[in-house]
Coordinates of C-alpha atoms and ligand atoms in Angstrom, one line a residue:
X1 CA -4.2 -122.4 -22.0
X2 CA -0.5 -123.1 -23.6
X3 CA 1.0 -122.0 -26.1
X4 CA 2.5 -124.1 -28.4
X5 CA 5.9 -122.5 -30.2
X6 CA 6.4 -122.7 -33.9
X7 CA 8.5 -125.9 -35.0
X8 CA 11.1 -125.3 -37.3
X9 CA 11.0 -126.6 -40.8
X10 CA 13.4 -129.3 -39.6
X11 CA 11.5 -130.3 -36.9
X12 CA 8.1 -130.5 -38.9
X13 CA 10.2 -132.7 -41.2
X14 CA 11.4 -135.1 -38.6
X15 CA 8.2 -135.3 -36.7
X16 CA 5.3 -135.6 -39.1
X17 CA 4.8 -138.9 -41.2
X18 CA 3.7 -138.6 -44.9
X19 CA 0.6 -139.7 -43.9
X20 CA 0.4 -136.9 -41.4
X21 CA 0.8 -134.3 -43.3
X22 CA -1.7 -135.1 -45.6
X23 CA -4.4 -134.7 -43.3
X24 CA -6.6 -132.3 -44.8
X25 CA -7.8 -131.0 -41.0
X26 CA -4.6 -130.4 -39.5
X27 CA -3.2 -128.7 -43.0
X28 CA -5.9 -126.3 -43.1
X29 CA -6.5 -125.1 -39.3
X30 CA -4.8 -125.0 -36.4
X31 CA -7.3 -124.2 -33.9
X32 CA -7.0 -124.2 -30.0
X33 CA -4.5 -125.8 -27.9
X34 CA -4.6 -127.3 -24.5
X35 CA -2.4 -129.8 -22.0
X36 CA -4.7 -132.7 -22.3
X37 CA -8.0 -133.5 -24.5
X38 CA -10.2 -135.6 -23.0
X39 CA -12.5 -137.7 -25.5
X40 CA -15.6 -138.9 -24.0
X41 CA -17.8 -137.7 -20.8
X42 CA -18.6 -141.0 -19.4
X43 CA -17.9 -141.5 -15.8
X44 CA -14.1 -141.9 -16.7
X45 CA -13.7 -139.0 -18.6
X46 CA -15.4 -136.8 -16.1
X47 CA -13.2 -137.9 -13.4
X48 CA -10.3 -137.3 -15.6
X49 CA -11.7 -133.6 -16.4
X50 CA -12.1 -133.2 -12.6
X51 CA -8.5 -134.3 -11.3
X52 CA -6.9 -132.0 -14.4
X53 CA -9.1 -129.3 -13.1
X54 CA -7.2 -129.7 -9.8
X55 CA -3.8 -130.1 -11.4
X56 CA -4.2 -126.9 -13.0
X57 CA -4.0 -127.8 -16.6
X58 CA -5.8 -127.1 -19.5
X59 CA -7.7 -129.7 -20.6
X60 CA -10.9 -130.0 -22.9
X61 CA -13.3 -132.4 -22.1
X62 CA -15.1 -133.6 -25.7
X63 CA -18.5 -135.5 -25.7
X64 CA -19.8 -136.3 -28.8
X65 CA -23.2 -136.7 -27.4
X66 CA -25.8 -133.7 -26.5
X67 CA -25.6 -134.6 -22.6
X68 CA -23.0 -136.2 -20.5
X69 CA -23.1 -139.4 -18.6
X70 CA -22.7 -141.9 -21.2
X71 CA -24.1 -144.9 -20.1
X72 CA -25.4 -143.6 -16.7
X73 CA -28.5 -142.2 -18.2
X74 CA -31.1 -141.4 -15.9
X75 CA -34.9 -140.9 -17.2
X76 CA -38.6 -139.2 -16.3
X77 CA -40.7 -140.9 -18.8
X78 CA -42.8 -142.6 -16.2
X79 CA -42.6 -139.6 -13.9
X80 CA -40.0 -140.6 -11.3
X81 CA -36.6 -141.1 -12.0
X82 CA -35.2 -144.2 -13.5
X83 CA -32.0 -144.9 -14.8
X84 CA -31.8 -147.1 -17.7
X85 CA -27.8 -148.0 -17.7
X86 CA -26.4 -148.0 -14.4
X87 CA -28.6 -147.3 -11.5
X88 CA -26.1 -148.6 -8.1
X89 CA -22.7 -148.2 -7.3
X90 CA -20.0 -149.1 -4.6
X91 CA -19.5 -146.3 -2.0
X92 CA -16.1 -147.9 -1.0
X93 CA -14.3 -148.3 -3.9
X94 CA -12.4 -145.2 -4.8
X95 CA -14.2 -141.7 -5.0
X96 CA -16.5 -141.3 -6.8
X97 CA -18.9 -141.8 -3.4
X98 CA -16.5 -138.6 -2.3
X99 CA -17.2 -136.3 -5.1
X100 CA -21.0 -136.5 -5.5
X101 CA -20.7 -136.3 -1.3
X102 CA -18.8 -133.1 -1.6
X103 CA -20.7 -131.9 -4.1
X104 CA -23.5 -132.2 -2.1
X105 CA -25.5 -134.6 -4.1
X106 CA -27.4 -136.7 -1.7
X107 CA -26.5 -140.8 -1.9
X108 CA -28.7 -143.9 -0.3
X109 CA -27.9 -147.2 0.8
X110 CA -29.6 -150.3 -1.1
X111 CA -30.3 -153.4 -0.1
X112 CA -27.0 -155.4 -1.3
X113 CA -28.0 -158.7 -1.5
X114 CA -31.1 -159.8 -4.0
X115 CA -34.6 -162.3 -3.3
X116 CA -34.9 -165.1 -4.6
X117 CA -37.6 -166.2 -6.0
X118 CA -39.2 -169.9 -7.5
X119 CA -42.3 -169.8 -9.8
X120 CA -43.4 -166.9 -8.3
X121 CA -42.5 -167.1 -4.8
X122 CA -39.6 -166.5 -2.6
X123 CA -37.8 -169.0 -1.9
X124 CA -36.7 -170.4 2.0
X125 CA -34.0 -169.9 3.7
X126 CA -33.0 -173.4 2.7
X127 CA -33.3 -172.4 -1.0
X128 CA -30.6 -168.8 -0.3
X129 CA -27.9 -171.4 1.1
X130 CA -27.9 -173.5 -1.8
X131 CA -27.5 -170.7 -4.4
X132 CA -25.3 -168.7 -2.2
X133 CA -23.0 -172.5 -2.3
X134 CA -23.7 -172.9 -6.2
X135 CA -22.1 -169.8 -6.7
X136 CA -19.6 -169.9 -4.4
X137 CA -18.2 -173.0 -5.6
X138 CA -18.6 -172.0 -9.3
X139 CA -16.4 -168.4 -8.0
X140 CA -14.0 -170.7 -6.2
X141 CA -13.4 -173.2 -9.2
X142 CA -13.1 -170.1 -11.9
X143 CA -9.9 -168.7 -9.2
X144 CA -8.0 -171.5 -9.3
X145 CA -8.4 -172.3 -13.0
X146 CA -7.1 -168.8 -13.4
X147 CA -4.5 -169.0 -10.7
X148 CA -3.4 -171.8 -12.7
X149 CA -3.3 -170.1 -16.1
X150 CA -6.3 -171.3 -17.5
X151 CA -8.5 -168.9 -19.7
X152 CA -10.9 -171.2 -21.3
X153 CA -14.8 -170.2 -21.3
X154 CA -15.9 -170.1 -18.1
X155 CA -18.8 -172.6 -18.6
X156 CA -16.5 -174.7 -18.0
X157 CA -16.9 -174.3 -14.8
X158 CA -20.2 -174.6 -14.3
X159 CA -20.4 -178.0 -13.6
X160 CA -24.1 -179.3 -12.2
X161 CA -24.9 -176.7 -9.3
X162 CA -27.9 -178.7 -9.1
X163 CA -31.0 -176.7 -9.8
X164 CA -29.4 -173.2 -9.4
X165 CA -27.4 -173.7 -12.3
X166 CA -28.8 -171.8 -14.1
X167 CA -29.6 -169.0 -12.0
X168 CA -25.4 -169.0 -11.2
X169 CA -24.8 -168.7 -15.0
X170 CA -27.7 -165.8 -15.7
X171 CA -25.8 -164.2 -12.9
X172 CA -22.8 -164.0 -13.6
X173 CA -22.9 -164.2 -17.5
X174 CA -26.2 -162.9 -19.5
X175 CA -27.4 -160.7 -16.4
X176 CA -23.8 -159.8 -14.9
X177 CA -21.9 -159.0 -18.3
X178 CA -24.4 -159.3 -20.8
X179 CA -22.5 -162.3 -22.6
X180 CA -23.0 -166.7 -22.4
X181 CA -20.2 -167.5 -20.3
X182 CA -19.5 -170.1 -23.0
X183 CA -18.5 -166.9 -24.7
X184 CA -16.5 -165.0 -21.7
X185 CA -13.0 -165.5 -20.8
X186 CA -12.5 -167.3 -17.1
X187 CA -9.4 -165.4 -16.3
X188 CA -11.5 -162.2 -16.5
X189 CA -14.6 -163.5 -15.3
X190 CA -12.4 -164.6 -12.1
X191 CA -10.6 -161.0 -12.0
X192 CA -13.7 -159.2 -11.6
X193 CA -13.7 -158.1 -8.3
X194 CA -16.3 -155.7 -7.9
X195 CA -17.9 -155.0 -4.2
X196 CA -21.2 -154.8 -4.4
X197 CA -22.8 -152.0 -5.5
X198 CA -24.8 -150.1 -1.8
X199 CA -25.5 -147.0 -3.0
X200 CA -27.6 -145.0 -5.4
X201 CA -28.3 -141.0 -5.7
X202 CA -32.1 -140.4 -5.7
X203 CA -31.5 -137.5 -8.5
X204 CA -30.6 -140.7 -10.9
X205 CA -26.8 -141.3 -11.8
X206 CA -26.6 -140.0 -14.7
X207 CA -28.3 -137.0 -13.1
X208 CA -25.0 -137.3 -10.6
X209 CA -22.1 -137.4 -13.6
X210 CA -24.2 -134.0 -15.0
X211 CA -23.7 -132.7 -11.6
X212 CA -20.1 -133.3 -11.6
X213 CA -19.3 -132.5 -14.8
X214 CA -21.0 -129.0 -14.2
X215 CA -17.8 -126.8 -13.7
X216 CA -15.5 -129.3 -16.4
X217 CA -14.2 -127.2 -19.2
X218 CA -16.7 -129.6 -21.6
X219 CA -18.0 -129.2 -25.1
X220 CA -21.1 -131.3 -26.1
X221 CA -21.9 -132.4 -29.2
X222 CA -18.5 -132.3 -29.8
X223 CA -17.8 -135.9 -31.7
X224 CA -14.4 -136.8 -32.2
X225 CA -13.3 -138.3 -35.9
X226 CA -10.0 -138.0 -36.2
X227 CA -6.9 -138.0 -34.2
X228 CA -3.5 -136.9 -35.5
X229 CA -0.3 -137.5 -34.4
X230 CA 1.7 -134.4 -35.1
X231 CA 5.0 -135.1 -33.2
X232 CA 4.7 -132.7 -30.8
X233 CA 1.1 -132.5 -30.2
X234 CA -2.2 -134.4 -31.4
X235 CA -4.6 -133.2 -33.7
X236 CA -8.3 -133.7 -33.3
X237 CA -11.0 -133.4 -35.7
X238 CA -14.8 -132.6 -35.0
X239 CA -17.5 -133.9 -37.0
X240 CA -18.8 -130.6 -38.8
X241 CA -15.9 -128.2 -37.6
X242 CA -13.1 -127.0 -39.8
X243 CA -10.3 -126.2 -37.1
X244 CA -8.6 -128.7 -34.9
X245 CA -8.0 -128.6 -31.3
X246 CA -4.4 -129.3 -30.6
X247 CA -3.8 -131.3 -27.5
X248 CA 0.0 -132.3 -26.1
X249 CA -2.0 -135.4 -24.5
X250 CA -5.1 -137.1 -25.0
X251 CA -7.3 -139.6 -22.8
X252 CA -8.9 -142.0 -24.7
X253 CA -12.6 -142.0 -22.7
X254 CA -14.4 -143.8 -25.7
X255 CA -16.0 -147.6 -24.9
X256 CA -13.8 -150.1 -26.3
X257 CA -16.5 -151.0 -29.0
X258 CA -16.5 -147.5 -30.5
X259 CA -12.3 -147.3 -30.7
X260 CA -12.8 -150.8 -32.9
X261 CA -15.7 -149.2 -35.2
X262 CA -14.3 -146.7 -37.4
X263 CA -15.9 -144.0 -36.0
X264 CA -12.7 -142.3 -35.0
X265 CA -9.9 -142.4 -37.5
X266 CA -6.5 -142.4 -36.0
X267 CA -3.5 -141.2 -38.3
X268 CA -0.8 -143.2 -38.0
X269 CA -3.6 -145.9 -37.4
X270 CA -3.9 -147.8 -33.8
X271 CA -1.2 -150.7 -33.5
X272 CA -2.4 -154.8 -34.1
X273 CA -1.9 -155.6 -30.6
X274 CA -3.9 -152.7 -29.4
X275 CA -6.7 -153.8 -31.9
X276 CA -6.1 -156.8 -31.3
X277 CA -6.4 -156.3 -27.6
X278 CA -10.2 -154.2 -28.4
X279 CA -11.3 -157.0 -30.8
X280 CA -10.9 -159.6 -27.8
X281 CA -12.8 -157.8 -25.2
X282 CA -16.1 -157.2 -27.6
X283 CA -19.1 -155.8 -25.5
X284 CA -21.9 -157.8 -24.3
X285 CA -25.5 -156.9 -24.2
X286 CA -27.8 -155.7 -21.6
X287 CA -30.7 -153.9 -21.9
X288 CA -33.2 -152.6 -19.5
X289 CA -37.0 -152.1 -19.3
X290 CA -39.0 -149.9 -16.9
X291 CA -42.6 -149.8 -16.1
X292 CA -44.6 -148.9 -13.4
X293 CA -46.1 -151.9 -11.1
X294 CA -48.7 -149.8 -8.9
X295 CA -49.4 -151.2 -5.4
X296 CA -45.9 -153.1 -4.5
X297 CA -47.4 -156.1 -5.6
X298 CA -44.2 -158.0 -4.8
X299 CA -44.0 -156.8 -1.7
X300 CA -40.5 -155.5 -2.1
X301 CA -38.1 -152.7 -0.4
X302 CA -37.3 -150.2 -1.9
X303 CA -34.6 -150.2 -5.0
X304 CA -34.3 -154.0 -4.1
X305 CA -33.4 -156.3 -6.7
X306 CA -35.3 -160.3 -7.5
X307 CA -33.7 -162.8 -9.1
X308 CA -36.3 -165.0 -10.7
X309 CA -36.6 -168.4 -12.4
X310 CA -40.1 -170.4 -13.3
X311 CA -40.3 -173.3 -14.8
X312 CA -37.6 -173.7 -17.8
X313 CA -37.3 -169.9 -18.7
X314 CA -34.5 -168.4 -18.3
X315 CA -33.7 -166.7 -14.5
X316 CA -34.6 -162.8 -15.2
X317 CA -33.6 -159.8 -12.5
X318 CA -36.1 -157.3 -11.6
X319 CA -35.4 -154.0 -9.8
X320 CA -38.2 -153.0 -8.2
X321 CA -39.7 -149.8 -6.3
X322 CA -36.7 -147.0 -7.7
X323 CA -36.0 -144.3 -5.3
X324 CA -39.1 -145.8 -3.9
X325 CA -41.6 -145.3 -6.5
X326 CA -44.0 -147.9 -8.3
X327 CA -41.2 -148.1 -11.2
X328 CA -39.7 -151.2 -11.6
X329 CA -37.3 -152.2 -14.2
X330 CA -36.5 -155.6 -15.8
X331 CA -32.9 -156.9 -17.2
X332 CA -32.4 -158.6 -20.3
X333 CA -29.1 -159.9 -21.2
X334 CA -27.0 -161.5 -24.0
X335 CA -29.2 -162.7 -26.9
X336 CA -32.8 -161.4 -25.7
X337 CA -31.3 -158.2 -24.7
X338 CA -30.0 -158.0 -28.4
X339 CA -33.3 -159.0 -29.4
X340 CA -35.5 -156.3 -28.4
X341 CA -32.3 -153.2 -28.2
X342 CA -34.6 -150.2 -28.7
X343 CA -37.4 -152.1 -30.0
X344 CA -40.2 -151.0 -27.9
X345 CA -43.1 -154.2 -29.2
X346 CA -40.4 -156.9 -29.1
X347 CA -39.4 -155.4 -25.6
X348 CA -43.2 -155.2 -24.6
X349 CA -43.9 -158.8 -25.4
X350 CA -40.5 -160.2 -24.0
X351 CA -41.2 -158.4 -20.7
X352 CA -45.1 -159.3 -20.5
X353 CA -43.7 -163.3 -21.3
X354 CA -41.0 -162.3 -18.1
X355 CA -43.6 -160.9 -15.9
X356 CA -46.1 -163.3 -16.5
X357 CA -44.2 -166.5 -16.3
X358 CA -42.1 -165.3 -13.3
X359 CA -44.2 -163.0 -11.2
X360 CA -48.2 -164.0 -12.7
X361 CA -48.5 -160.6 -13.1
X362 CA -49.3 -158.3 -16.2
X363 CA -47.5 -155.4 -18.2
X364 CA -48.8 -151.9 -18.0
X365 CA -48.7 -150.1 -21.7
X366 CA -46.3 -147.8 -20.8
X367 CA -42.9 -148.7 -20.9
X368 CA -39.2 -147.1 -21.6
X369 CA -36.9 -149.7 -23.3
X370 CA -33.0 -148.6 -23.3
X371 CA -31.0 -148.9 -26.7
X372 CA -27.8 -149.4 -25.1
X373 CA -26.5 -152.1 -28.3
X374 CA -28.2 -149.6 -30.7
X375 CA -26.3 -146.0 -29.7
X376 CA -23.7 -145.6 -32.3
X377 CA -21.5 -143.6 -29.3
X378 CA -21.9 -146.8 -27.0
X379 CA -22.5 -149.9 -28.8
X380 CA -23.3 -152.3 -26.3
X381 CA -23.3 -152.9 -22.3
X382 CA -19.6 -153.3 -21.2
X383 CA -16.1 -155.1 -22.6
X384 CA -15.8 -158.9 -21.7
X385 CA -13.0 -160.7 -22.4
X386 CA -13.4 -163.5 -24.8
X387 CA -12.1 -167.0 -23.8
X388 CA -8.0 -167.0 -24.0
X389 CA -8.5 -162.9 -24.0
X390 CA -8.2 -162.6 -20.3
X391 CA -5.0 -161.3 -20.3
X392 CA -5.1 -158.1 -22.8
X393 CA -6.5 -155.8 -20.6
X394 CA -3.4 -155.4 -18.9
X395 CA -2.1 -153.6 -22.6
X396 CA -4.1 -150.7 -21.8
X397 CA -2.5 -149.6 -18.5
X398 CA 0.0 -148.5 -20.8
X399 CA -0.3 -145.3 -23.1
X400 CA 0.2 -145.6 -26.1
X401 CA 2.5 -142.6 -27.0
X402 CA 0.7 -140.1 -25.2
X403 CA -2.6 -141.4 -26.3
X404 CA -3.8 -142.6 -22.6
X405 CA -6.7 -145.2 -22.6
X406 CA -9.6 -144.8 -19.7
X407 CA -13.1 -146.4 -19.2
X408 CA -14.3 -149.3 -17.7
X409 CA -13.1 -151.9 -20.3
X410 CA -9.3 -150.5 -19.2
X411 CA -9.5 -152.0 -15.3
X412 CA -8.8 -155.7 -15.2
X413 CA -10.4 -155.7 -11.5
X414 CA -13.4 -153.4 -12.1
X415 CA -14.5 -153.5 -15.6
X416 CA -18.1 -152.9 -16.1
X417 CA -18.8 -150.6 -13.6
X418 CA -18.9 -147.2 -13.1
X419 CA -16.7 -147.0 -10.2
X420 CA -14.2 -148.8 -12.0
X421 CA -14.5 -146.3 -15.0
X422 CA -14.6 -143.6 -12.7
X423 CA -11.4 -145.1 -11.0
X424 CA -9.6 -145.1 -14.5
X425 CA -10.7 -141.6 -15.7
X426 CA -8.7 -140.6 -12.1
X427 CA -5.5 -142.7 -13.3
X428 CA -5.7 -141.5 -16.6
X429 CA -5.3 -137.9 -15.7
X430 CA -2.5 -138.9 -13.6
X431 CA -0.8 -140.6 -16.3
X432 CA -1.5 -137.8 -18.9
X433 CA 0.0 -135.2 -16.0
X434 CA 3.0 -137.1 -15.8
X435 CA 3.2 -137.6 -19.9
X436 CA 2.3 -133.4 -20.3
X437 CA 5.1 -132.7 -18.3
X438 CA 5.9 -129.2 -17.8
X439 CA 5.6 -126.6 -15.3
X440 CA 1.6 -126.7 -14.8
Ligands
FAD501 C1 -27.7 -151.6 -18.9 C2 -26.5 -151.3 -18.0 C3 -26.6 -151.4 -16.7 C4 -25.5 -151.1 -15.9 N1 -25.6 -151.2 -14.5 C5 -24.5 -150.9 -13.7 C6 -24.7 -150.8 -12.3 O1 -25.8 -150.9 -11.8 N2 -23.6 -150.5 -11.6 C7 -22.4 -150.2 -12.2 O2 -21.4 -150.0 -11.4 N3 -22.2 -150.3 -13.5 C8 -23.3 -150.6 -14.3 N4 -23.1 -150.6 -15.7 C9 -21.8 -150.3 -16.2 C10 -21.5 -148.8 -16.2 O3 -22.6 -148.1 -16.7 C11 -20.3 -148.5 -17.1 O4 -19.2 -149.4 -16.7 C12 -19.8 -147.1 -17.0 O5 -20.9 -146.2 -17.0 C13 -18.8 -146.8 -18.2 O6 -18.3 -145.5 -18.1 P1 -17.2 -145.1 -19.2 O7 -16.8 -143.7 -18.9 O8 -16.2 -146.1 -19.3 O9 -18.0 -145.1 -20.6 P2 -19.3 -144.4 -21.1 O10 -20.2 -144.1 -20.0 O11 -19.8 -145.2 -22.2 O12 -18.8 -143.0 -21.7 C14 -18.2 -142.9 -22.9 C15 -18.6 -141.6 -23.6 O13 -17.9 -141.4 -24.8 C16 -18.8 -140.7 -25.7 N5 -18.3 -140.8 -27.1 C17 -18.4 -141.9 -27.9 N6 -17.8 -141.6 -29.1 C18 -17.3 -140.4 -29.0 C19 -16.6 -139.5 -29.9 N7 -16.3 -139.9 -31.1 N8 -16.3 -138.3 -29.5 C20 -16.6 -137.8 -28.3 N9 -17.3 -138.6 -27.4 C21 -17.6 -139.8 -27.7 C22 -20.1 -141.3 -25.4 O14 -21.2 -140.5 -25.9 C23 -20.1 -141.5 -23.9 O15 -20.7 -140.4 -23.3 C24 -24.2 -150.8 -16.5 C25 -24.1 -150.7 -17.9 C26 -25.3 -151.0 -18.6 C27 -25.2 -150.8 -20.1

């Protein structure tokens, strides 16, 4: 831990703003100080805890919630394993592959490319080429409407892909993102360059982050509500606590959509551009339902994914046989997924029209329904730029201060994935290294 010395009357003068010193927290208690607070133990802010761990610092690693993992989150409802937020990953982007690897946490390959399937049946080979040139084309036009400093919605681009239209915009908007892309920003949309996700950890994934976060120096149910700028350190506030833990740095490990509720007050408050930045990148929804489909009626591999369209219904994705068991799970996105967030009838009867319609098959009783839209510490699926917004992700590369930002809305290439949080959790700590300063 570090000490921090005593500023002098002149220096508490100069460095704290009317408004700081009124804050009743920070007047009353000074509590425990470390290098870097880390706010949030999602998959960024456990990869930030881990590289300070390395470095040597002292950091604190604060998450609000009684378990870590934010929205990896993994489930044993049904008996096996299921994870209701993110369930696949990318082994070759970055580290996180790595960690759990060295950690000994045992990673398998999925099948990387989805069926396709018609009114119930997979479609020929004919049927793949067509979707796989639908989207292609619809990739191709969004690039060079970006490379050519367009950001309008990415609809736009769309066009008629002939009967896969449809599937191509579920894909890549309500099932990919969670938002229309009437309402998502091309230039982002275009950006995104996540690999596809090949592996999974039969534990779960959220079971993975727990593992990793085992030896962080973490506090649960620790829920950040304030943060004060004191000059030469910040001052954070948790809910039901009296002291504060003083921090020279802090990463920023929140989703986007909980910095623009007022669940954390910031004194001075956050600058417009910054909230303005938040405010154009507002979360879409996605929302997951598991069940249990006994007998591999659909004949599929294990953990491979369908993406299905009958009739005039929307195209739906289906994740069948997890870790190899007779779970499946079924994506909602955009306005459905809003719909039924947490609402385990609406979610029953949407996925029984789904299953029905697409597959002719039936819904079991049993059935977990996620609440990602609904959890006041998540509030939604992942930050999507809105149309004309593509560009203000760049604005949190930068700290602000030494208020660093990390999570998966803060990657312009891999936002909305949990190796692109991880990714930024690692830069983060970097950044916040560099910003401590200091003999370690
Ligand atoms: C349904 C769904 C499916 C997905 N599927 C995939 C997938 O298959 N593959 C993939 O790569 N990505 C997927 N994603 C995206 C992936 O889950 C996220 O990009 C990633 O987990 C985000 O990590 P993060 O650390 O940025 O944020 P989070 O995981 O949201 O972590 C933020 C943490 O901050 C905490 N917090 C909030 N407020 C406070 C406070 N005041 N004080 C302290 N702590 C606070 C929260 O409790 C949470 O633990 C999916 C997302 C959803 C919703």
């Amino acid at each position: 831990m570090i000490r921090f010395p005593r500023p002098s009357r002149r220096e508490v003068l100069a460095g704290l703003s009317a408004t700081v010193l009124a804050a009743p927290a920070l007047a009353q208690n000074a509590g425990t100080g470390v290098d870097v607070a880390i706010v949030g133990a999602g998959a960024a802010g456990i990869a930030a805890a881990r590289k300070l761990a390395a470095s040597g610092r002292s950091y604190v690693l604060l998450e609000a919630a009684s378990r870590v993992g934010g929205r990896a989150r993994s489930d044993t409802g049904l008996g096996p394993v299921v994870d209701l937020g993110a369930a696949t990953f990318s082994r070759m982007d970055g580290t996180l592959a790595d960690a759990a690897g060295e950690a000994g946490l045992p990673l398998v390959a999925v099948p990387s490319a989805a069926r396709l399937f018609v009114d119930g049946h997979e479609v020929a080979e004919s049927g793949y080429d067509a979707f796989a040139l639908a989207l292609g084309r619809t990739r191709r036009d969004m690039l060079a409407a970006a490379d050519a400093g367009k950001d309008g919605p990415a609809a736009a681009f769309l066009g008629s892909r002939g009967p896969w239209t449809a599937t191509v915009e579920a894909m890549l908007g309500p099932l990919g993102c969670g938002r229309a892309l009437a309402a998502v920003s091309t230039l982002d949309l275009a950006r995104r360059q996540a690999p596809p996700d090949d592996v999974t950890c039969p534990l779960g994934l959220g079971v993975m982050l727990e593992r990793l976060a085992a030896w962080t120096n973490l506090r649960t149910d620790a829920a950040v509500t304030q943060i004060t700028n004191a000059g030469r350190f910040y001052a954070l506030a948790l809910r039901g606590e009296r002291s504060v833990i003083r921090a020279r740095t802090v990463i920023l490990a929140v989703p986007a959509a909980v910095l623009v509720s007022d669940a954390i007050r910031f004194n001075p408050v956050l600058p417009a551009r910054v909230m303005l930045a938040l405010r154009g990148c507002p979360s879409g929804a996605i929302e997951q339902v598991a069940f249990t489909l006994p007998g591999n009626p659909l004949h599929l591999a294990d953990n491979e994914t369908v993406l299905a369209r009958a009739g005039e219904g929307a195209p739906t994705l289906l994740r069948g046989r997890v870790g190899g068991s007779d779970v499946h799970v079924l994506r909602f996105g955009a306005a459905p997924a809003q719909a039924l967030s947490g609402k385990g009838e609406a979610a029953r009867q949407a996925a029984r029209t789904v299953m029905r319609g697409a597959f002719g098959l039936d819904m079991p009783e049993k059935l977990l329904v996620s609440n990602w839209g609904g959890d006041p510490l998540i509030r939604g699926a992942m930050a999507v730029a809105s149309p004309g917004q593509g560009a203000q992700r760049a604005l949190f590369a930068s700290p602000l201060g030494r208020l660093v930002f990390a999570g998966e809305y803060t990657t312009p290439v891999g936002w909305g994935t949990l190796t692109g949080a991880w990714n930024s959790g690692e830069i983060a700590a970097e950044r916040a290294i560099r910003l401590t300063g200091g003999p370690a």
